[in-house]
Amino acid sequence: MHDCVGVLLAGGAARRFGGRPKGLATIGGVRLADRVLEALRASTSTQVVVANDAAAHEWFPRERIIADEQLGLGPLAGIAAALEAAEGQPVIVVAWDMPFVTAELLQRLRAQAAVHSDVDAVVPVHGATSEPLCAWYAPSAGAVCSSLLERGERRARALAASLPRVEWLDSLAMAGLGDLEHLFTSVDTPERLAAVGGALP
């Protein structure tokens, strides 16, 4: 498989988290963000962190940190920044509040992209839910990202809906990865963090 840049999306205002950086919360003593980074390191060639907080260099002293070109434009801007930083390589993006994503899942995204070499994205889908913040994107997705942002769009789902060639990684293709609802859990509230046995930062 071709090289691929692993991207930790460490953004968001985290209003439902009381403004605290949710990726720094812990489960079993390990930060949510570090769980995601571990999966990215095991499945991608290089890694970057997309973060706009001034403290990001302290949170991730060993990682390359990049910021959105324009602040406050949501997850779509983070994907756009990641594709720009990847300099022509594809990316796998994962939000930093998805601590149960595994390297095996990310490797399946890459494998699917290798089989369907003309696609713009490989996006997991389970039931009626798609996961654009845990997905593989080709460099070709960058122009669509920029166009959507110029029109005021901020949602990552809008990108997957706008790309002409998307391969959906369905439940059958994710067989053997365990409970998909758990795999794609987004720990985006203190209540959800408590439900998975986590602790606030």
Short mmCIF file of C-alpha atoms in Angstrom, two decimals:
data_model
loop_
_atom_site.label_atom_id
_atom_site.label_comp_id
_atom_site.label_asym_id
_atom_site.label_seq_id
_atom_site.Cartn_x
_atom_site.Cartn_y
_atom_site.Cartn_z
CA MET A 1 0.00 0.00 0.00
CA HIS A 2 1.09 3.57 -0.66
CA ASP A 3 2.22 5.86 2.14
CA CYS A 4 -0.56 7.36 4.21
CA VAL A 5 -0.54 10.15 6.79
CA GLY A 6 -2.37 9.46 10.05
CA VAL A 7 -4.19 12.51 11.37
CA LEU A 8 -5.42 13.11 14.91
CA LEU A 9 -8.17 15.73 14.78
CA ALA A 10 -7.71 17.46 18.14
CA GLY A 11 -10.22 20.24 17.79
CA GLY A 12 -13.66 21.42 18.70
CA ALA A 13 -14.91 23.83 21.31
CA ALA A 14 -16.03 20.89 23.51
CA ARG A 15 -19.02 22.85 24.82
CA ARG A 16 -20.66 19.65 26.06
CA PHE A 17 -17.40 18.90 27.90
CA GLY A 18 -17.49 22.18 29.78
CA GLY A 19 -14.83 23.62 27.47
CA ARG A 20 -12.23 21.12 28.68
CA PRO A 21 -10.04 19.40 26.04
CA LYS A 22 -11.87 16.10 25.79
CA GLY A 23 -8.99 14.23 24.17
CA LEU A 24 -7.01 14.68 27.40
CA ALA A 25 -9.58 12.76 29.43
CA THR A 26 -8.39 9.29 30.38
CA ILE A 27 -9.62 5.72 30.30
CA GLY A 28 -7.59 3.29 32.36
CA GLY A 29 -5.03 6.03 32.93
CA VAL A 30 -4.42 6.55 29.18
CA ARG A 31 -5.54 9.73 27.43
CA LEU A 32 -8.21 9.35 24.74
CA ALA A 33 -5.91 11.08 22.27
CA ASP A 34 -3.04 8.70 23.01
CA ARG A 35 -5.27 5.72 22.37
CA VAL A 36 -6.09 7.13 18.94
CA LEU A 37 -2.45 7.97 18.23
CA GLU A 38 -1.43 4.42 19.08
CA ALA A 39 -3.84 3.09 16.45
CA LEU A 40 -2.62 5.64 13.91
CA ARG A 41 1.05 4.82 14.53
CA ALA A 42 0.36 1.12 13.94
CA SER A 43 -1.48 1.72 10.68
CA THR A 44 0.00 4.78 8.92
CA SER A 45 3.41 5.89 7.69
CA THR A 46 3.62 9.24 9.51
CA GLN A 47 1.35 11.14 11.87
CA VAL A 48 0.27 14.74 12.44
CA VAL A 49 -2.03 16.42 14.92
CA VAL A 50 -4.49 19.07 13.77
CA ALA A 51 -5.01 21.37 16.75
CA ASN A 52 -5.71 25.06 17.19
CA ASP A 53 -5.12 25.29 20.93
CA ALA A 54 -1.91 27.09 21.89
CA ALA A 55 -1.17 24.33 24.40
CA ALA A 56 -1.15 21.58 21.75
CA HIS A 57 2.66 21.50 21.61
CA GLU A 58 2.68 20.73 25.32
CA TRP A 59 0.01 18.04 24.97
CA PHE A 60 1.86 16.34 22.09
CA PRO A 61 5.55 17.31 22.36
CA ARG A 62 6.72 14.59 19.95
CA GLU A 63 4.15 15.11 17.22
CA ARG A 64 3.99 17.50 14.30
CA ILE A 65 1.24 20.04 15.04
CA ILE A 66 -0.67 21.91 12.35
CA ALA A 67 -3.55 24.35 12.69
CA ASP A 68 -6.60 25.06 10.60
CA GLU A 69 -6.03 27.69 7.95
CA GLN A 70 -9.09 29.50 9.30
CA LEU A 71 -10.16 29.00 12.89
CA GLY A 72 -13.68 28.20 14.03
CA LEU A 73 -14.85 26.41 10.89
CA GLY A 74 -15.43 23.00 12.43
CA PRO A 75 -14.19 19.51 11.57
CA LEU A 76 -14.30 20.08 7.82
CA ALA A 77 -11.55 22.70 8.21
CA GLY A 78 -9.49 20.15 10.15
CA ILE A 79 -9.74 17.65 7.30
CA ALA A 80 -8.78 20.39 4.82
CA ALA A 81 -5.73 21.30 6.92
CA ALA A 82 -4.74 17.64 7.12
CA LEU A 83 -4.93 17.14 3.37
CA GLU A 84 -2.88 20.29 2.79
CA ALA A 85 -0.21 19.17 5.26
CA ALA A 86 -0.05 15.70 3.69
CA GLU A 87 1.38 17.24 0.49
CA GLY A 88 -0.24 14.89 -1.99
CA GLN A 89 -0.46 11.78 0.18
CA PRO A 90 -3.75 10.28 1.34
CA VAL A 91 -4.76 10.67 4.96
CA ILE A 92 -6.61 8.71 7.59
CA VAL A 93 -8.32 11.08 10.00
CA VAL A 94 -9.62 10.12 13.43
CA ALA A 95 -11.26 12.46 15.94
CA TRP A 96 -9.46 12.51 19.28
CA ASP A 97 -12.60 11.56 21.21
CA MET A 98 -12.86 8.12 19.55
CA PRO A 99 -10.66 6.04 21.89
CA PHE A 100 -11.83 2.59 20.80
CA VAL A 101 -10.80 2.88 17.15
CA THR A 102 -8.28 0.12 16.41
CA ALA A 103 -5.28 -0.21 14.10
CA GLU A 104 -7.02 -3.15 12.43
CA LEU A 105 -9.96 -0.95 11.45
CA LEU A 106 -7.64 1.72 10.04
CA GLN A 107 -5.69 -0.92 8.13
CA ARG A 108 -8.94 -2.09 6.56
CA LEU A 109 -9.62 1.46 5.40
CA ARG A 110 -6.22 1.55 3.72
CA ALA A 111 -6.70 -1.90 2.19
CA GLN A 112 -10.08 -0.90 0.77
CA ALA A 113 -8.54 2.22 -0.73
CA ALA A 114 -5.80 0.11 -2.32
CA VAL A 115 -8.37 -2.17 -3.94
CA HIS A 116 -10.47 0.76 -5.20
CA SER A 117 -7.60 2.96 -6.30
CA ASP A 118 -9.73 5.66 -7.95
CA VAL A 119 -11.83 6.57 -4.90
CA ASP A 120 -11.83 9.93 -3.14
CA ALA A 121 -12.68 8.48 0.27
CA VAL A 122 -13.30 5.29 2.22
CA VAL A 123 -15.83 5.92 4.97
CA PRO A 124 -17.14 3.38 7.50
CA VAL A 125 -20.90 2.97 7.73
CA HIS A 126 -22.82 0.86 10.24
CA GLY A 127 -26.59 0.79 10.22
CA ALA A 128 -27.70 4.26 9.23
CA THR A 129 -24.59 5.96 10.64
CA SER A 130 -21.53 7.01 8.64
CA GLU A 131 -18.20 7.91 10.27
CA PRO A 132 -16.53 10.73 8.28
CA LEU A 133 -14.29 11.55 11.27
CA CYS A 134 -12.74 8.08 11.12
CA ALA A 135 -12.07 7.75 7.43
CA TRP A 136 -9.51 7.60 4.60
CA TYR A 137 -9.34 10.55 2.18
CA ALA A 138 -7.45 10.87 -1.09
CA PRO A 139 -5.65 14.10 -2.02
CA SER A 140 -8.50 14.72 -4.50
CA ALA A 141 -10.81 15.42 -1.56
CA GLY A 142 -8.92 18.63 -0.78
CA ALA A 143 -10.48 20.72 -3.54
CA VAL A 144 -13.98 19.63 -2.52
CA CYS A 145 -13.18 20.52 1.11
CA SER A 146 -12.11 24.00 0.10
CA SER A 147 -15.21 24.52 -2.05
CA LEU A 148 -17.52 23.46 0.76
CA LEU A 149 -15.77 25.72 3.27
CA GLU A 150 -16.08 28.67 0.88
CA ARG A 151 -19.84 28.03 0.78
CA GLY A 152 -20.04 28.10 4.58
CA GLU A 153 -20.24 24.35 5.15
CA ARG A 154 -18.60 22.98 8.30
CA ARG A 155 -19.82 19.40 8.64
CA ALA A 156 -17.57 16.48 7.81
CA ARG A 157 -20.60 14.53 6.58
CA ALA A 158 -21.05 17.12 3.84
CA LEU A 159 -17.67 16.15 2.44
CA ALA A 160 -18.52 12.46 2.10
CA ALA A 161 -21.86 13.41 0.55
CA SER A 162 -20.19 15.71 -1.98
CA LEU A 163 -17.32 13.52 -3.16
CA PRO A 164 -18.04 11.76 -6.47
CA ARG A 165 -16.29 8.49 -5.63
CA VAL A 166 -16.80 7.19 -2.09
CA GLU A 167 -16.29 3.58 -1.04
CA TRP A 168 -18.43 2.76 2.00
CA LEU A 169 -16.86 0.30 4.40
CA ASP A 170 -19.98 -1.52 5.58
CA SER A 171 -20.64 -3.85 8.48
CA LEU A 172 -19.79 -6.91 6.40
CA ALA A 173 -16.39 -5.43 5.49
CA MET A 174 -15.81 -4.73 9.19
CA ALA A 175 -16.67 -8.27 10.30
CA GLY A 176 -14.49 -9.52 13.13
CA LEU A 177 -13.77 -6.06 14.54
CA GLY A 178 -16.21 -6.47 17.41
CA ASP A 179 -19.14 -4.32 18.46
CA LEU A 180 -19.24 -1.48 15.93
CA GLU A 181 -21.23 0.82 18.21
CA HIS A 182 -18.43 0.49 20.77
CA LEU A 183 -15.69 0.77 18.15
CA PHE A 184 -17.00 4.13 16.94
CA THR A 185 -18.00 5.52 20.34
CA SER A 186 -17.46 9.27 20.52
CA VAL A 187 -16.70 10.27 24.10
CA ASP A 188 -18.08 13.77 23.72
CA THR A 189 -19.85 14.35 27.04
CA PRO A 190 -18.86 13.83 30.68
CA GLU A 191 -21.74 11.37 30.98
CA ARG A 192 -20.43 9.25 28.14
CA LEU A 193 -16.94 9.40 29.60
CA ALA A 194 -18.29 8.15 32.93
CA ALA A 195 -20.20 5.37 31.13
CA VAL A 196 -16.94 3.97 29.70
CA GLY A 197 -15.10 4.27 33.01
CA GLY A 198 -13.11 7.38 32.14
CA ALA A 199 -11.88 10.36 34.11
CA LEU A 200 -11.91 14.07 33.31
CA PRO A 201 -8.61 15.82 32.51
#
